[in-house]
Amino acid sequence: MTEAANGPAPTKRAQTYADGDWHRLHPLTPVLRGGLAVAAVAGVFLATVWDQALSAFSNYLVYQEFPDTEIGELPPLPFGGSLLVGTGLILLVAALGAGWLWLTWFMHTVRIDDDVIEVRDGVLFRTHRRARRDRINSVAIWRPLIPRLLGLSKLEFQAAGSDANVSLSYLAYPVATELRRIVVQSEHSHREPSQSQHSQSMEGATDAEGGNSAAVGDSVDYATVALGGSDGVEPDVVRHVEVPFGRLLGSLIVSLETFWFVLVFAVIIGGFVITGDLEWWIGAFPAALVYVISIARGWTRASQFRLETVGDSVRVSYGLLSTTAASIPPDKVHALHISQPWPWRLFGWWRVEIHRAITPGQSESNQGPSHQMVLPVGHLDDVRTVAKLFVHEALGDRGLAAIEAGATGSLAQTLAADNTSLDHDTAGRGGTDDLIIRPGRMARLRLILSFHVHSLGIIEGALWLRTGVLVRKLGIVPLRRIQSAARFRGPWHAITGLDGLECNIVPGPGVTRMVGFEKTDARPFLETLSTRIVRAIEHNRETSTGHLTPPRPDTVSPTALSATATTQQIGHES
């Protein structure tokens, strides 16, 4: 066992943690993990000691000034009248507390090898958590305020699955940073051993998912920064997006929270003017306090937001008092969700979130804006940069250029940008592979505001889902990430003779179900989508294994694919 104390250099200490043996964390780990409980016990203990010390000192002064004072007239001596006994009890309690903290630290061990990351914890009740390294979706470093002041941090490995995260808390910050580099770069070398060998041969190859001639080498240009060599040097950090302080504060003020706050105050003022009763102002202070706290909380959590690339991973950093830095491999992102609340429309601000196969850890849920947030507020250029970092391979340059038209209008405008006509109520094609469908006429009964933008399409190598007017929403799902596609019909669809379509991916904030399409459009669209999903998955498998072959033509019957790769749900309404 080794202690995370002063001694070897951070690089050697981090390499020691990854040698496959069991190790212990920083000695202050039990105190910091105890948090408020340890602080409360220590506070009560110190208050008791202080009170007893003052009582003993007051008795001493009384005896010195009034030696003839009767014993009954003096303040009672603590601990049965013996200061020595009291001191002994205090020291005993302190020793027991320190011993318990040492025992919890001694029993808290971690092990990292080439296959798994394991943590064993607990004294009376033992826990044993394991995370397979090939299931790790991102590696995050949390730095709450108190550990940050002590130079410590929490390293969390966020794995696929529910409550599958494994945390190492706490480590010295340089050691945590170096250990993150070792794990992330090791996973990259195991995940894609042949991709770098074939990247040059793929230049100019036809994209099997989108049918365009975008070079794969261009789609991963951010990953050309070399990985750290044998000397353990971390690759250079390339910053792509940074959210200025003014924009972040403005996005918090120009928000739906502000709208409701103004509405509440308008009701209070209106009620006071009409009735003249001061009781109307009782709710003013709580409303103002809640609003100010929400603004301050959002600002401190999302301050200093930066999106950077380190090697082939994207690092998301944010936080003012407590900071977070999460490294996310782009191939672990399952979908992109772009949204714009109506108050932001005047300023051209957008928000971008992602779908990942993880559940947020405790630290993240308390400190971060969202475990899925990759851009809290930004312009369309920032949105395109985020899309290029995470899903460029599925979009290509043409798909990136179509984001603005698709997000601000309907997907039909993405085809119009390519000088391709589209029938307003039927399926339309752009180029040879793009396919977009619009809702049927009867869908106006349900899509009162969003009928003119509601659309679903296959553009390049991704499924695009566009809906929403008050809150504009655009979902982009790489075809190779879709687990299944389905057509559903509920009571409303049965009455109107329409169909709904959905894609099944890992849970997230984005739109995955769309309603209101004509049967004549939905069924061929689903068959085409099934075929394209199979092609995309096969092409991704060939690319990852190094056996690069041209995308094969559609020789599989769409009907057979529809029967095997999709499902149809009857009587289930969105």
Coordinates of C-alpha atoms in Angstrom, one line a residue, residues 176-485:
A176 CA -5.2 13.4 -10.3
T177 CA -4.4 15.3 -13.5
E178 CA -1.6 12.9 -14.4
L179 CA -3.7 9.9 -13.6
R180 CA -6.5 11.2 -15.8
R181 CA -4.0 11.6 -18.7
I182 CA -2.8 8.0 -18.2
V183 CA -6.3 6.5 -18.2
V184 CA -7.6 8.6 -21.1
Q185 CA -4.6 8.1 -23.4
S186 CA -4.5 4.4 -22.6
E187 CA -8.1 4.0 -23.5
H188 CA -7.5 5.8 -26.8
S189 CA -4.7 3.5 -27.7
H190 CA -6.8 0.4 -27.0
R191 CA -10.0 1.8 -28.5
E192 CA -8.7 2.7 -32.0
P193 CA -5.4 1.0 -32.6
S194 CA -5.7 1.0 -36.3
Q195 CA -7.5 4.3 -37.0
S196 CA -4.3 6.3 -37.1
Q197 CA -2.7 3.9 -39.5
H198 CA -5.5 4.3 -42.0
S199 CA -6.4 8.0 -41.6
Q200 CA -4.3 9.0 -44.6
S201 CA -5.7 6.3 -46.8
M202 CA -9.2 7.5 -46.0
E203 CA -8.6 11.0 -47.3
G204 CA -11.2 11.7 -50.0
A205 CA -13.1 8.5 -49.4
T206 CA -16.8 8.6 -49.8
D207 CA -18.7 8.8 -46.5
A208 CA -20.9 5.7 -46.3
E209 CA -23.4 7.4 -44.0
G210 CA -23.9 10.6 -45.9
G211 CA -22.9 9.9 -49.4
N212 CA -20.7 13.0 -49.6
S213 CA -17.0 13.2 -50.3
A214 CA -16.0 14.6 -47.0
A215 CA -12.6 13.3 -45.9
V216 CA -12.5 11.5 -42.7
G217 CA -9.1 13.0 -42.0
D218 CA -10.9 16.4 -42.1
S219 CA -13.6 15.2 -39.7
V220 CA -11.1 14.6 -36.9
D221 CA -8.8 17.5 -37.5
Y222 CA -9.0 18.4 -33.8
A223 CA -7.6 15.1 -32.9
T224 CA -4.3 15.5 -34.8
V225 CA -2.6 16.8 -31.7
A226 CA -0.2 14.0 -30.8
L227 CA -0.8 12.0 -27.7
G228 CA 1.7 12.3 -24.9
G229 CA 4.8 10.2 -25.5
S230 CA 6.7 7.9 -23.2
D231 CA 7.9 10.9 -21.1
G232 CA 4.3 11.3 -19.8
V233 CA 3.8 14.9 -21.1
E234 CA 0.2 15.8 -21.6
P235 CA -0.7 17.0 -25.1
D236 CA -1.2 20.6 -25.8
V237 CA -4.5 22.1 -24.9
V238 CA -6.4 23.8 -27.8
R239 CA -9.2 26.0 -26.8
H240 CA -12.2 26.2 -29.1
V241 CA -15.1 27.8 -27.2
E242 CA -15.1 30.1 -24.1
V243 CA -18.2 31.7 -22.6
P244 CA -17.6 35.4 -21.6
F245 CA -18.8 36.6 -18.3
G246 CA -21.2 39.1 -19.8
R247 CA -22.9 36.6 -22.0
L248 CA -23.3 34.1 -19.2
L249 CA -24.8 36.7 -16.9
G250 CA -27.0 38.0 -19.7
S251 CA -28.3 34.6 -20.5
L252 CA -29.3 34.1 -16.8
I253 CA -31.1 37.4 -16.7
V254 CA -32.7 37.1 -20.1
S255 CA -34.4 33.9 -19.2
L256 CA -37.8 32.3 -18.3
E257 CA -37.0 32.7 -14.6
T258 CA -36.8 36.4 -15.1
F259 CA -40.1 36.4 -16.9
W260 CA -41.8 34.6 -14.0
F261 CA -40.2 36.9 -11.5
V262 CA -41.4 40.0 -13.3
L263 CA -44.8 38.4 -13.6
V264 CA -45.0 37.8 -9.8
F265 CA -43.9 41.3 -9.1
A266 CA -46.5 42.7 -11.5
V267 CA -49.2 40.7 -9.7
I268 CA -48.0 42.1 -6.3
I269 CA -47.9 45.7 -7.5
G270 CA -51.2 45.4 -9.2
G271 CA -52.8 43.9 -6.1
F272 CA -51.4 46.7 -3.9
V273 CA -52.5 49.4 -6.2
I274 CA -56.1 48.0 -6.4
T275 CA -56.6 47.1 -2.8
G276 CA -54.0 49.3 -0.9
D277 CA -53.2 46.3 1.4
L278 CA -49.6 46.1 2.5
E279 CA -50.0 42.3 2.8
W280 CA -49.4 42.0 -0.9
W281 CA -45.7 42.8 -0.3
I282 CA -45.2 39.8 2.0
G283 CA -44.3 37.6 -1.0
A284 CA -42.0 40.2 -2.5
F285 CA -39.0 39.4 -0.4
P286 CA -39.1 35.6 -0.8
A287 CA -39.6 35.9 -4.5
A288 CA -36.7 38.3 -4.9
L289 CA -34.5 36.1 -2.7
V290 CA -35.2 33.0 -4.7
Y291 CA -34.5 34.8 -7.9
V292 CA -31.2 36.3 -6.8
I293 CA -30.1 32.9 -5.4
S294 CA -30.9 31.2 -8.6
I295 CA -29.0 33.8 -10.7
A296 CA -26.0 33.6 -8.3
R297 CA -26.0 29.8 -8.3
G298 CA -26.1 29.5 -12.1
W299 CA -23.4 32.1 -12.4
T300 CA -21.0 30.5 -10.0
R301 CA -21.6 27.0 -11.5
A302 CA -21.1 27.8 -15.1
S303 CA -18.5 30.6 -14.8
Q304 CA -15.2 30.2 -16.7
F305 CA -16.8 27.7 -19.1
R306 CA -14.3 26.4 -21.6
L307 CA -14.4 23.8 -24.3
E308 CA -10.9 22.5 -25.2
T309 CA -9.3 19.5 -26.9
V310 CA -6.5 17.6 -25.4
G311 CA -5.3 14.9 -27.7
D312 CA -8.4 13.2 -29.1
S313 CA -10.6 14.1 -26.0
V314 CA -12.8 17.1 -25.5
R315 CA -12.4 18.7 -22.1
V316 CA -15.3 20.6 -20.6
S317 CA -14.3 23.0 -17.8
Y318 CA -16.4 25.2 -15.7
G319 CA -16.9 26.6 -12.1
L320 CA -16.0 29.6 -10.0
L321 CA -15.6 28.5 -6.4
S322 CA -15.8 24.8 -7.1
T323 CA -14.4 23.8 -10.5
T324 CA -14.9 20.8 -12.8
A325 CA -13.0 19.5 -15.7
A326 CA -14.4 16.5 -17.6
S327 CA -12.6 14.8 -20.5
I328 CA -15.1 13.3 -23.0
P329 CA -14.1 11.1 -25.9
P330 CA -16.2 12.2 -28.9
D331 CA -17.0 8.6 -29.8
K332 CA -18.9 8.3 -26.5
V333 CA -21.4 10.9 -27.5
H334 CA -24.7 9.4 -28.8
A335 CA -26.6 12.6 -29.8
L336 CA -26.5 16.4 -29.9
H337 CA -29.4 18.5 -28.7
I338 CA -29.5 22.2 -29.7
S339 CA -32.1 24.5 -28.2
Q340 CA -33.0 28.2 -28.0
P341 CA -35.6 29.6 -25.5
W342 CA -37.6 32.4 -26.9
P343 CA -36.0 35.2 -24.7
W344 CA -32.6 34.3 -26.3
R345 CA -33.8 34.8 -29.8
L346 CA -33.1 38.5 -29.9
F347 CA -29.4 37.9 -29.0
G348 CA -28.9 34.8 -31.1
W349 CA -27.9 32.6 -28.2
W350 CA -28.2 28.8 -28.2
R351 CA -27.6 26.0 -25.8
V352 CA -26.1 22.6 -26.7
E353 CA -26.4 19.4 -24.7
I354 CA -25.3 15.8 -25.4
H355 CA -26.5 12.3 -24.8
R356 CA -24.1 10.1 -22.9
A357 CA -24.5 6.6 -21.4
I358 CA -23.9 7.7 -17.8
T359 CA -25.8 8.9 -14.8
P360 CA -24.5 12.0 -13.0
G361 CA -22.3 11.5 -9.9
Q362 CA -23.1 13.2 -6.6
S363 CA -20.5 15.8 -7.0
E364 CA -21.7 16.7 -10.5
S365 CA -25.4 17.0 -9.5
N366 CA -24.4 19.4 -6.7
Q367 CA -21.8 21.5 -8.5
G368 CA -22.3 21.4 -12.3
P369 CA -24.9 22.9 -14.6
S370 CA -25.6 19.5 -16.1
H371 CA -23.7 16.4 -16.8
Q372 CA -24.9 16.7 -20.4
M373 CA -24.1 20.4 -21.0
V374 CA -21.4 21.2 -23.4
L375 CA -22.4 24.8 -24.2
P376 CA -24.5 26.8 -21.7
V377 CA -24.9 29.8 -24.1
G378 CA -23.3 30.6 -27.4
H379 CA -23.8 31.9 -30.9
L380 CA -24.3 29.7 -34.0
D381 CA -20.6 29.7 -34.7
D382 CA -20.0 28.2 -31.3
V383 CA -22.7 25.6 -32.0
R384 CA -21.0 24.6 -35.2
T385 CA -17.7 24.3 -33.4
V386 CA -19.3 22.0 -30.8
A387 CA -20.9 19.9 -33.5
K388 CA -17.6 19.6 -35.3
L389 CA -15.9 18.4 -32.1
F390 CA -18.4 15.7 -31.3
V391 CA -20.3 14.6 -34.4
H392 CA -18.3 15.8 -37.4
E393 CA -17.8 12.3 -38.8
A394 CA -21.6 11.9 -39.1
L395 CA -22.3 15.4 -40.5
G396 CA -19.4 16.4 -42.7
D397 CA -18.8 20.0 -43.8
R398 CA -22.2 20.1 -45.5
G399 CA -24.0 19.0 -42.4
L400 CA -22.3 21.6 -40.3
A401 CA -23.3 24.3 -42.8
A402 CA -26.9 23.1 -42.6
I403 CA -27.2 23.5 -38.8
E404 CA -28.2 27.2 -39.0
A405 CA -31.0 26.6 -41.5
G406 CA -32.2 23.6 -39.7
A407 CA -32.2 25.2 -36.2
T408 CA -33.9 28.5 -37.2
G409 CA -36.4 27.1 -39.7
S410 CA -37.5 23.6 -40.8
L411 CA -35.3 20.9 -42.2
A412 CA -36.7 21.7 -45.6
Q413 CA -34.6 24.8 -45.6
T414 CA -31.5 22.6 -45.5
L415 CA -32.5 21.2 -48.9
A416 CA -33.5 24.5 -50.2
A417 CA -30.0 25.7 -49.4
D418 CA -28.8 23.0 -51.8
N419 CA -31.3 24.2 -54.5
T420 CA -33.4 21.1 -54.0
S421 CA -37.2 21.5 -54.1
L422 CA -39.5 19.8 -51.5
D423 CA -43.2 19.2 -51.5
H424 CA -44.6 20.8 -48.4
D425 CA -46.7 17.8 -47.3
T426 CA -44.7 14.9 -48.7
A427 CA -41.3 13.4 -48.4
G428 CA -38.4 15.2 -50.2
R429 CA -34.9 14.3 -51.2
G430 CA -31.7 16.3 -51.4
G431 CA -28.9 14.9 -53.4
T432 CA -29.0 11.1 -53.6
D433 CA -29.2 10.1 -49.9
D434 CA -30.9 12.9 -47.9
L435 CA -34.5 12.3 -47.0
I436 CA -36.9 14.7 -45.2
I437 CA -40.6 14.3 -44.3
R438 CA -43.0 16.9 -43.0
P439 CA -46.2 16.4 -41.0
G440 CA -49.5 15.7 -42.6
R441 CA -52.3 18.3 -42.9
M442 CA -54.3 16.9 -40.0
A443 CA -51.3 17.4 -37.7
R444 CA -52.2 21.1 -37.6
L445 CA -54.7 20.2 -35.0
R446 CA -51.9 19.2 -32.6
L447 CA -48.9 21.1 -33.9
I448 CA -50.6 24.5 -33.7
L449 CA -47.5 26.6 -33.4
S450 CA -44.8 24.3 -34.7
F451 CA -46.4 22.8 -37.8
H452 CA -44.3 24.9 -40.2
V453 CA -41.0 23.8 -38.7
H454 CA -41.9 20.3 -37.5
S455 CA -39.8 17.9 -39.6
L456 CA -37.7 14.7 -39.5
G457 CA -34.9 13.9 -41.9
I458 CA -31.8 11.9 -42.7
I459 CA -29.0 14.3 -43.7
E460 CA -25.5 13.1 -44.2
G461 CA -24.9 10.3 -41.6
A462 CA -27.3 11.5 -39.0
L463 CA -31.0 11.6 -38.1
W464 CA -32.2 15.2 -37.7
L465 CA -35.3 16.0 -35.5
R466 CA -36.6 19.6 -35.7
T467 CA -39.5 20.9 -33.6
G468 CA -40.6 23.7 -31.3
V469 CA -41.3 27.4 -31.7
L470 CA -41.3 29.0 -28.3
V471 CA -38.3 26.8 -27.6
R472 CA -36.5 25.8 -30.8
K473 CA -35.2 22.3 -30.6
L474 CA -32.9 20.5 -33.0
G475 CA -31.7 16.9 -32.4
I476 CA -28.8 15.4 -34.3
V477 CA -28.3 11.6 -33.8
P478 CA -25.5 9.8 -35.7
L479 CA -27.1 6.8 -37.4
R480 CA -24.5 4.4 -36.0
R481 CA -25.7 5.4 -32.5
I482 CA -29.4 4.5 -33.0
Q483 CA -30.2 1.3 -31.2
S484 CA -33.6 0.8 -32.9
A485 CA -36.3 2.8 -34.8

